[in-house]
Amino acid sequence: MDLTKGNIKNLIMKISIPASMGFFFNTLFNITDTYFTSYIGVTALAGLSLSFPVFFILISIGSGIGMGVSALISNSIGEGDREKALEIARDSVSLSIIIGILITIFGLYFNKALFELMGAHGEALYYGLKYTKWTFIGAVFFCINMVFNGILVAQGNTATYRNFLVVGFFLNVILDPFFIFVLNTTTDGVAIATVLVQMIGNVYLYFKVKSSTLICGENYSIKIPKLKNILAILNQGLPASFNMMTMAVGVFVINHYIQRVGGENAIASYGISTRIEQLALLPAIGLNSAALSITGQNFGAKNFLRIKEVFYKTLGYGLIIMSIAMVIILPVAPFLFRIFTKNIHVIEYGIDYFRVELFTFNSYVFLNISDAVLRGLKYPKFTILIGFYRQFLMPMLLFPIFIEKLNGIFGIWIGIMVINWSAAFIALIYLKYIYNKVSKIKGRH
């Protein structure tokens, strides 16, 4: 799809709607895991919640590389250099296999140590380790899928990955209860089901990539990747990976303080809350894919007016969507919590969380759209700094103060809101500076 021409609004809709639908079913996938894990018990739910930041490290590396591939290929398409785009697409798959194997090796070795950093112990630790063991074993399948998706997104195709996520959700609905109730597994069965779905996705996405406009008719066999392409992909993708890793670190930090203040009920509640929150954020997340791919191609073509237009339109749509979510989420939150647990303490913690968190929603739109446009402009490294600020530096500074001054766990929720809004304003200021800089050097407003 040529994103350097045509109506911006229509292009945003074509890219963001399938992407949002895909993320919706991906979130339902995670909610399914949470729902069936609840039949094992609150301790298993706590273990699953604790495993999220560990699992997210895997996802962040693969997803970051996929984002880097998408930005590089979209830039090359915009420049009219199809051969370069093909070469990056080919080498990125080889790189994803190498990275996946390394994640498996290091993940299995450091698995327990990562949980112990959060203060996990007892049965919660046991269930968490059982889950992450199998996700680390299947790391290569996650990484390959994310690179395949990056290649497709660069061409404006978000529908294919959506289709995989939709089918993956329904497969998971079948596999989770099969492993838990028929094979009598626990969180390990939930993880194995996830890995099996990713393996199926490898096959489907491979054939879709091979038949895409960029690849169709070309030699797409896996080869030893060229060093220059590895470095280019890592230079563009690792900042996004590190930014996502800081989110995992942030969850480590949040879980540490929640565990200290509220215990296992609070941890279980926070895990359920993040699943519900993902549903509210989904429509806006699809806009990130549109902002990245459209910005990337137009940056390659030096169409800076279109870049400015896509930023303001995706930002505006995101703010409208999240404002609607703010109105809806609080009244329905108690009903959603009761799907996963009857524990009144877990539910009360979650309702208190959303009373504050709903005012944080729009900050995520500013942060995510700014990040997507910066990556499209080949300035991904700022996200590492803003991620470190949001997820580690400010929580470590503010949480102890807010916990003491604002009645325990409520102080953590207030801290999250303050930190995210301050980060959003910093990101906007930096994006404006970079846009003015590159548009003066490489093109015109």
Coordinates of N, CA and C in Angstrom, one line a residue, residues 253-427:
V253 N 8.7 -2.9 39.6 CA 8.7 -1.9 40.6 C 7.3 -1.8 41.3
I254 N 6.3 -1.7 40.4 CA 4.9 -1.5 40.9 C 4.6 -2.8 41.7
N255 N 4.9 -3.9 41.2 CA 4.5 -5.2 41.9 C 5.3 -5.2 43.3
H256 N 6.5 -4.8 43.3 CA 7.3 -4.8 44.5 C 6.6 -3.9 45.6
Y257 N 6.1 -2.7 45.2 CA 5.5 -1.9 46.2 C 4.1 -2.4 46.6
I258 N 3.3 -2.9 45.5 CA 2.0 -3.4 45.8 C 2.1 -4.6 46.8
Q259 N 3.1 -5.5 46.5 CA 3.3 -6.7 47.4 C 3.6 -6.2 48.8
R260 N 4.3 -5.2 48.9 CA 4.7 -4.7 50.3 C 3.5 -4.1 51.0
V261 N 2.7 -3.4 50.2 CA 1.6 -2.6 50.9 C 0.3 -3.5 51.0
G262 N 0.0 -4.3 49.9 CA -1.3 -4.9 49.8 C -1.3 -6.4 49.8
G263 N -0.1 -7.1 49.5 CA 0.0 -8.5 49.5 C -0.6 -9.2 48.3
E264 N -0.9 -10.5 48.4 CA -1.3 -11.3 47.2 C -2.7 -10.8 46.6
N265 N -3.6 -10.4 47.5 CA -4.9 -9.9 47.0 C -4.7 -8.7 46.1
A266 N -3.9 -7.8 46.5 CA -3.6 -6.6 45.7 C -2.9 -6.9 44.4
I267 N -1.9 -7.9 44.5 CA -1.2 -8.3 43.3 C -2.1 -8.9 42.3
A268 N -3.0 -9.8 42.7 CA -4.0 -10.5 41.9 C -4.9 -9.4 41.2
S269 N -5.3 -8.4 42.0 CA -6.2 -7.4 41.6 C -5.5 -6.5 40.5
Y270 N -4.3 -6.2 40.7 CA -3.6 -5.4 39.7 C -3.4 -6.2 38.4
G271 N -3.2 -7.5 38.5 CA -3.1 -8.3 37.3 C -4.4 -8.3 36.5
I272 N -5.5 -8.4 37.2 CA -6.8 -8.4 36.5 C -7.1 -7.0 35.9
S273 N -6.7 -5.9 36.7 CA -6.9 -4.5 36.3 C -6.2 -4.2 35.0
T274 N -5.0 -4.7 34.9 CA -4.2 -4.4 33.6 C -4.9 -5.1 32.4
R275 N -5.5 -6.3 32.6 CA -6.2 -6.9 31.5 C -7.4 -6.1 31.1
I276 N -8.2 -5.6 32.1 CA -9.3 -4.8 31.8 C -8.9 -3.5 31.1
E277 N -7.8 -2.9 31.6 CA -7.4 -1.7 31.1 C -6.9 -1.8 29.6
Q278 N -6.3 -3.0 29.3 CA -6.0 -3.2 27.9 C -7.1 -3.1 27.0
L279 N -8.3 -3.6 27.4 CA -9.5 -3.5 26.6 C -9.9 -2.0 26.3
A280 N -9.8 -1.2 27.3 CA -10.1 0.2 27.1 C -9.1 0.9 26.2
L281 N -7.8 0.5 26.3 CA -6.8 1.1 25.5 C -6.7 0.6 24.0
L282 N -7.4 -0.5 23.7 CA -7.2 -1.1 22.4 C -7.5 -0.3 21.2
P283 N -8.7 0.5 21.2 CA -8.9 1.2 20.0 C -7.8 2.2 19.7
A284 N -7.2 2.8 20.7 CA -6.2 3.8 20.5 C -4.9 3.2 20.1
I285 N -4.6 1.9 20.5 CA -3.4 1.3 20.2 C -3.2 1.1 18.7
G286 N -4.3 0.8 18.0 CA -4.3 0.6 16.5 C -3.8 1.8 15.8
L287 N -4.0 3.0 16.4 CA -3.6 4.2 15.8 C -2.1 4.3 15.8
N288 N -1.4 3.6 16.7 CA 0.1 3.7 16.7 C 0.6 3.0 15.5
S289 N 0.0 1.9 15.0 CA 0.5 1.3 13.8 C 0.3 2.2 12.6
A290 N -0.8 2.9 12.6 CA -1.0 3.8 11.5 C 0.0 5.0 11.5
A291 N 0.2 5.5 12.7 CA 1.2 6.6 12.8 C 2.6 6.2 12.4
L292 N 3.0 5.0 12.8 CA 4.3 4.5 12.4 C 4.5 4.3 10.9
S293 N 3.6 3.5 10.3 CA 3.8 3.2 8.9 C 3.6 4.3 8.0
I294 N 2.6 5.2 8.3 CA 2.4 6.4 7.4 C 3.6 7.4 7.5
T295 N 4.0 7.6 8.8 CA 5.1 8.5 9.0 C 6.4 7.9 8.3
G296 N 6.6 6.6 8.4 CA 7.8 6.0 7.9 C 7.9 6.2 6.4
Q297 N 6.8 5.9 5.7 CA 6.9 6.0 4.2 C 7.0 7.5 3.8
N298 N 6.3 8.4 4.5 CA 6.3 9.8 4.1 C 7.6 10.5 4.5
F299 N 8.3 10.0 5.5 CA 9.6 10.5 5.8 C 10.6 10.1 4.7
G300 N 10.5 8.8 4.2 CA 11.3 8.4 3.1 C 11.1 9.3 1.9
A301 N 9.8 9.7 1.7 CA 9.5 10.5 0.5 C 9.6 12.0 0.8
K302 N 10.0 12.4 2.0 CA 10.1 13.8 2.4 C 8.8 14.6 2.3
N303 N 7.7 13.9 2.7 CA 6.4 14.6 2.7 C 6.1 15.0 4.1
F304 N 6.7 16.1 4.6 CA 6.6 16.5 6.0 C 5.2 17.0 6.4
L305 N 4.5 17.6 5.5 CA 3.2 18.1 5.8 C 2.2 16.9 6.1
R306 N 2.4 15.8 5.4 CA 1.6 14.6 5.7 C 2.0 14.0 7.0
I307 N 3.2 14.1 7.4 CA 3.6 13.6 8.7 C 3.0 14.4 9.8
K308 N 2.9 15.7 9.7 CA 2.3 16.6 10.7 C 0.8 16.3 10.7
E309 N 0.2 16.1 9.6 CA -1.3 15.8 9.5 C -1.6 14.4 10.2
V310 N -0.7 13.4 9.9 CA -1.0 12.1 10.6 C -0.9 12.2 12.1
F311 N 0.1 13.0 12.5 CA 0.3 13.1 14.0 C -1.0 13.7 14.6
Y312 N -1.5 14.8 14.1 CA -2.6 15.5 14.7 C -3.9 14.7 14.6
K313 N -4.0 14.0 13.5 CA -5.3 13.2 13.3 C -5.3 12.0 14.2
T314 N -4.2 11.2 14.2 CA -4.1 10.1 15.1 C -4.3 10.5 16.6
L315 N -3.6 11.6 16.9 CA -3.7 12.1 18.3 C -5.2 12.4 18.7
G316 N -5.8 13.1 17.7 CA -7.2 13.6 18.0 C -8.2 12.4 18.1
Y317 N -8.0 11.4 17.2 CA -8.9 10.2 17.3 C -8.6 9.5 18.6
G318 N -7.4 9.4 19.0 CA -7.0 8.7 20.2 C -7.6 9.3 21.4
L319 N -7.6 10.6 21.5 CA -8.1 11.3 22.7 C -9.6 11.2 22.7
I320 N -10.3 11.2 21.6 CA -11.8 11.0 21.6 C -12.1 9.6 22.1
I321 N -11.4 8.6 21.6 CA -11.6 7.2 22.0 C -11.4 7.0 23.5
M322 N -10.3 7.5 24.0 CA -10.0 7.3 25.4 C -10.9 8.1 26.3
S323 N -11.4 9.2 25.9 CA -12.3 10.0 26.7 C -13.6 9.2 26.8
I324 N -14.1 8.6 25.8 CA -15.2 7.7 25.9 C -15.0 6.5 26.8
A325 N -13.8 6.0 26.7 CA -13.4 4.8 27.6 C -13.5 5.3 29.1
M326 N -13.0 6.5 29.3 CA -13.0 7.0 30.7 C -14.4 7.0 31.3
V327 N -15.4 7.3 30.5 CA -16.8 7.4 30.9 C -17.4 6.0 31.2
I328 N -16.9 5.0 30.4 CA -17.5 3.7 30.5 C -16.9 2.8 31.5
I329 N -15.6 2.9 31.7 CA -14.8 1.9 32.4 C -15.2 1.7 33.9
L330 N -15.4 2.8 34.6 CA -15.6 2.7 36.1 C -16.9 2.0 36.4
P331 N -18.1 2.4 35.7 CA -19.3 1.7 36.1 C -19.3 0.2 35.8
V332 N -18.6 -0.3 34.7 CA -18.6 -1.7 34.4 C -17.5 -2.5 35.0
A333 N -16.5 -1.8 35.6 CA -15.3 -2.5 36.2 C -15.7 -3.6 37.3
P334 N -16.7 -3.3 38.2 CA -17.0 -4.3 39.2 C -17.6 -5.6 38.6
F335 N -18.4 -5.5 37.5 CA -18.9 -6.6 36.8 C -17.8 -7.4 36.1
L336 N -16.8 -6.7 35.5 CA -15.7 -7.4 34.9 C -14.9 -8.2 35.9
F337 N -14.6 -7.6 37.0 CA -13.8 -8.2 38.0 C -14.5 -9.5 38.5
R338 N -15.8 -9.5 38.6 CA -16.5 -10.7 39.1 C -16.4 -11.9 38.2
I339 N -16.1 -11.6 36.9 CA -15.8 -12.7 36.0 C -14.7 -13.5 36.4
F340 N -13.7 -12.9 37.0 CA -12.4 -13.5 37.3 C -12.3 -14.0 38.8
T341 N -13.0 -13.3 39.7 CA -12.9 -13.7 41.1 C -14.1 -13.2 41.9
K342 N -14.4 -14.0 43.0 CA -15.4 -13.6 43.9 C -14.8 -13.0 45.2
N343 N -13.5 -12.9 45.2 CA -12.8 -12.4 46.4 C -13.1 -10.9 46.5
I344 N -13.8 -10.4 47.5 CA -14.2 -9.1 47.7 C -13.0 -8.1 47.8
H345 N -12.0 -8.6 48.4 CA -10.8 -7.7 48.6 C -10.1 -7.4 47.3
V346 N -10.0 -8.5 46.4 CA -9.4 -8.3 45.1 C -10.2 -7.3 44.3
I347 N -11.6 -7.4 44.4 CA -12.5 -6.5 43.6 C -12.3 -5.1 44.1
E348 N -12.3 -4.9 45.4 CA -12.2 -3.5 46.0 C -10.9 -2.9 45.6
Y349 N -9.8 -3.6 45.6 CA -8.5 -3.0 45.2 C -8.6 -2.6 43.7
G350 N -9.3 -3.4 42.9 CA -9.4 -3.0 41.5 C -10.2 -1.8 41.2
I351 N -11.3 -1.7 41.9 CA -12.2 -0.5 41.8 C -11.5 0.8 42.2
D352 N -10.8 0.7 43.3 CA -10.0 1.9 43.8 C -8.9 2.2 42.7
Y353 N -8.3 1.2 42.1 CA -7.3 1.5 41.1 C -7.9 2.3 39.9
F354 N -9.1 1.9 39.4 CA -9.7 2.5 38.3 C -10.2 3.9 38.6
R355 N -10.6 4.2 39.8 CA -11.0 5.5 40.2 C -9.9 6.6 39.9
V356 N -8.7 6.2 40.0 CA -7.6 7.1 39.7 C -7.1 6.9 38.3
E357 N -7.0 5.6 37.8 CA -6.3 5.3 36.5 C -7.1 5.8 35.3
L358 N -8.4 6.0 35.4 CA -9.1 6.5 34.3 C -8.7 7.9 33.9
F359 N -8.2 8.7 34.9 CA -7.7 10.0 34.6 C -6.3 10.0 33.9
T360 N -5.7 8.8 33.9 CA -4.4 8.6 33.3 C -4.5 8.2 31.8
F361 N -5.7 7.7 31.4 CA -5.8 7.1 30.0 C -5.3 8.0 28.9
N362 N -5.7 9.3 28.9 CA -5.3 10.1 27.8 C -3.8 10.4 27.7
S363 N -3.1 10.2 28.8 CA -1.6 10.4 28.8 C -1.0 9.3 27.9
Y364 N -1.6 8.1 27.9 CA -1.0 7.0 27.1 C -1.1 7.4 25.6
V365 N -2.2 8.1 25.2 CA -2.4 8.5 23.8 C -1.2 9.4 23.4
F366 N -1.0 10.4 24.2 CA 0.2 11.3 23.9 C 1.5 10.6 23.8
L367 N 1.7 9.7 24.7 CA 3.0 9.0 24.8 C 3.1 8.0 23.6
N368 N 2.1 7.3 23.3 CA 2.2 6.3 22.2 C 2.3 6.9 20.8
I369 N 1.5 7.9 20.5 CA 1.5 8.5 19.2 C 2.8 9.2 19.0
S370 N 3.3 9.9 20.0 CA 4.6 10.6 19.9 C 5.7 9.6 19.6
D371 N 5.7 8.5 20.3 CA 6.7 7.4 20.2 C 6.6 6.8 18.7
A372 N 5.4 6.6 18.2 CA 5.3 6.0 16.9 C 5.8 6.9 15.8
V373 N 5.5 8.2 15.9 CA 6.0 9.2 14.9 C 7.5 9.3 15.0
L374 N 8.1 9.4 16.2 CA 9.5 9.5 16.4 C 10.2 8.2 15.7
R375 N 9.6 7.1 15.9 CA 10.2 5.9 15.3 C 10.1 6.0 13.7
G376 N 9.0 6.5 13.2 CA 8.9 6.7 11.8 C 9.9 7.7 11.3
L377 N 10.3 8.6 12.1 CA 11.3 9.6 11.7 C 12.8 9.1 12.0
K378 N 12.9 7.9 12.4 CA 14.2 7.3 12.7 C 14.9 7.9 13.9
Y379 N 14.0 8.3 14.9 CA 14.6 8.8 16.2 C 13.9 8.0 17.3
P380 N 14.4 6.7 17.4 CA 13.7 5.8 18.4 C 14.3 5.9 19.8
K381 N 15.5 6.5 19.9 CA 16.3 6.3 21.1 C 15.8 7.1 22.3
F382 N 15.0 8.1 22.0 CA 14.4 8.9 23.1 C 13.5 8.1 23.9
T383 N 12.9 7.1 23.3 CA 11.9 6.3 24.1 C 12.6 5.5 25.2
I384 N 13.9 5.2 25.1 CA 14.6 4.6 26.2 C 14.6 5.5 27.4
L385 N 14.9 6.8 27.2 CA 15.0 7.7 28.2 C 13.7 8.0 28.9
I386 N 12.7 8.2 28.1 CA 11.3 8.5 28.6 C 10.8 7.2 29.4
G387 N 11.2 6.0 28.9 CA 10.8 4.8 29.5 C 11.5 4.7 30.9
F388 N 12.7 5.0 30.9 CA 13.5 4.9 32.2 C 12.9 5.9 33.2
Y389 N 12.5 7.1 32.7 CA 11.9 8.1 33.6 C 10.6 7.6 34.1
R390 N 9.7 7.1 33.2 CA 8.4 6.6 33.6 C 8.4 5.4 34.5
Q391 N 9.2 4.4 34.2 CA 9.1 3.1 34.8 C 10.0 2.8 35.9
F392 N 11.1 3.6 36.0 CA 12.1 3.3 37.1 C 12.4 4.5 37.9
L393 N 12.9 5.6 37.3 CA 13.4 6.7 38.1 C 12.3 7.3 39.0
M394 N 11.2 7.8 38.3 CA 10.2 8.5 39.1 C 9.4 7.6 40.0
P395 N 9.1 6.3 39.7 CA 8.5 5.4 40.7 C 9.3 5.2 41.9
M396 N 10.6 5.0 41.7 CA 11.5 4.8 42.9 C 11.6 6.1 43.7
L397 N 11.5 7.2 43.1 CA 11.5 8.5 43.9 C 10.2 8.8 44.5
L398 N 9.1 8.6 43.8 CA 7.8 9.1 44.2 C 7.0 8.1 45.0
F399 N 7.0 6.8 44.7 CA 6.2 5.8 45.3 C 6.3 5.8 46.9
P400 N 7.6 5.8 47.4 CA 7.7 5.8 48.8 C 7.1 7.0 49.5
I401 N 7.2 8.1 48.9 CA 6.6 9.4 49.4 C 5.1 9.3 49.4
F402 N 4.6 8.9 48.2 CA 3.1 8.9 48.0 C 2.5 7.8 48.9
I403 N 3.1 6.7 49.1 CA 2.6 5.6 49.9 C 2.5 6.2 51.4
E404 N 3.5 6.9 51.8 CA 3.4 7.4 53.2 C 2.4 8.5 53.3
K405 N 2.3 9.4 52.4 CA 1.5 10.6 52.5 C 0.1 10.4 52.1
L406 N -0.2 9.4 51.2 CA -1.5 9.3 50.6 C -2.1 7.9 50.9
N407 N -2.0 7.4 52.1 CA -2.7 6.3 52.6 C -2.4 5.0 51.8
G408 N -1.1 4.6 51.8 CA -0.8 3.3 51.3 C -0.9 3.1 49.8
I409 N -1.6 2.1 49.4 CA -1.7 1.7 48.0 C -2.3 2.8 47.1
F410 N -3.2 3.6 47.7 CA -3.8 4.7 46.9 C -2.6 5.7 46.4
G411 N -1.6 5.8 47.2 CA -0.4 6.6 46.7 C 0.2 6.1 45.5
I412 N 0.2 4.7 45.3 CA 0.8 4.1 44.1 C 0.0 4.5 42.9
W413 N -1.3 4.5 43.0 CA -2.2 4.8 41.9 C -2.0 6.3 41.5
I414 N -2.0 7.2 42.5 CA -1.7 8.6 42.2 C -0.4 8.8 41.6
G415 N 0.6 8.1 42.1 CA 2.0 8.2 41.5 C 2.0 7.8 40.0
I416 N 1.3 6.8 39.7 CA 1.3 6.3 38.2 C 0.7 7.5 37.4
M417 N -0.4 8.1 37.9 CA -1.0 9.2 37.1 C -0.1 10.4 36.9
V418 N 0.5 10.8 38.0 CA 1.4 12.0 37.9 C 2.6 11.7 37.0
I419 N 3.2 10.5 37.1 CA 4.4 10.2 36.3 C 4.1 10.1 34.8
N420 N 2.9 9.5 34.5 CA 2.6 9.4 33.1 C 2.3 10.7 32.4
W421 N 1.6 11.6 33.1 CA 1.3 12.9 32.5 C 2.5 13.7 32.3
S422 N 3.4 13.7 33.3 CA 4.6 14.5 33.1 C 5.5 13.9 32.0
A423 N 5.5 12.6 31.8 CA 6.2 12.0 30.7 C 5.6 12.4 29.4
A424 N 4.3 12.5 29.3 CA 3.6 12.8 28.1 C 4.0 14.2 27.6
F425 N 4.1 15.2 28.5 CA 4.4 16.5 28.1 C 5.9 16.6 27.7
I426 N 6.8 15.8 28.3 CA 8.2 15.8 27.9 C 8.3 15.2 26.4
A427 N 7.5 14.1 26.2 CA 7.6 13.5 24.8 C 7.1 14.5 23.8

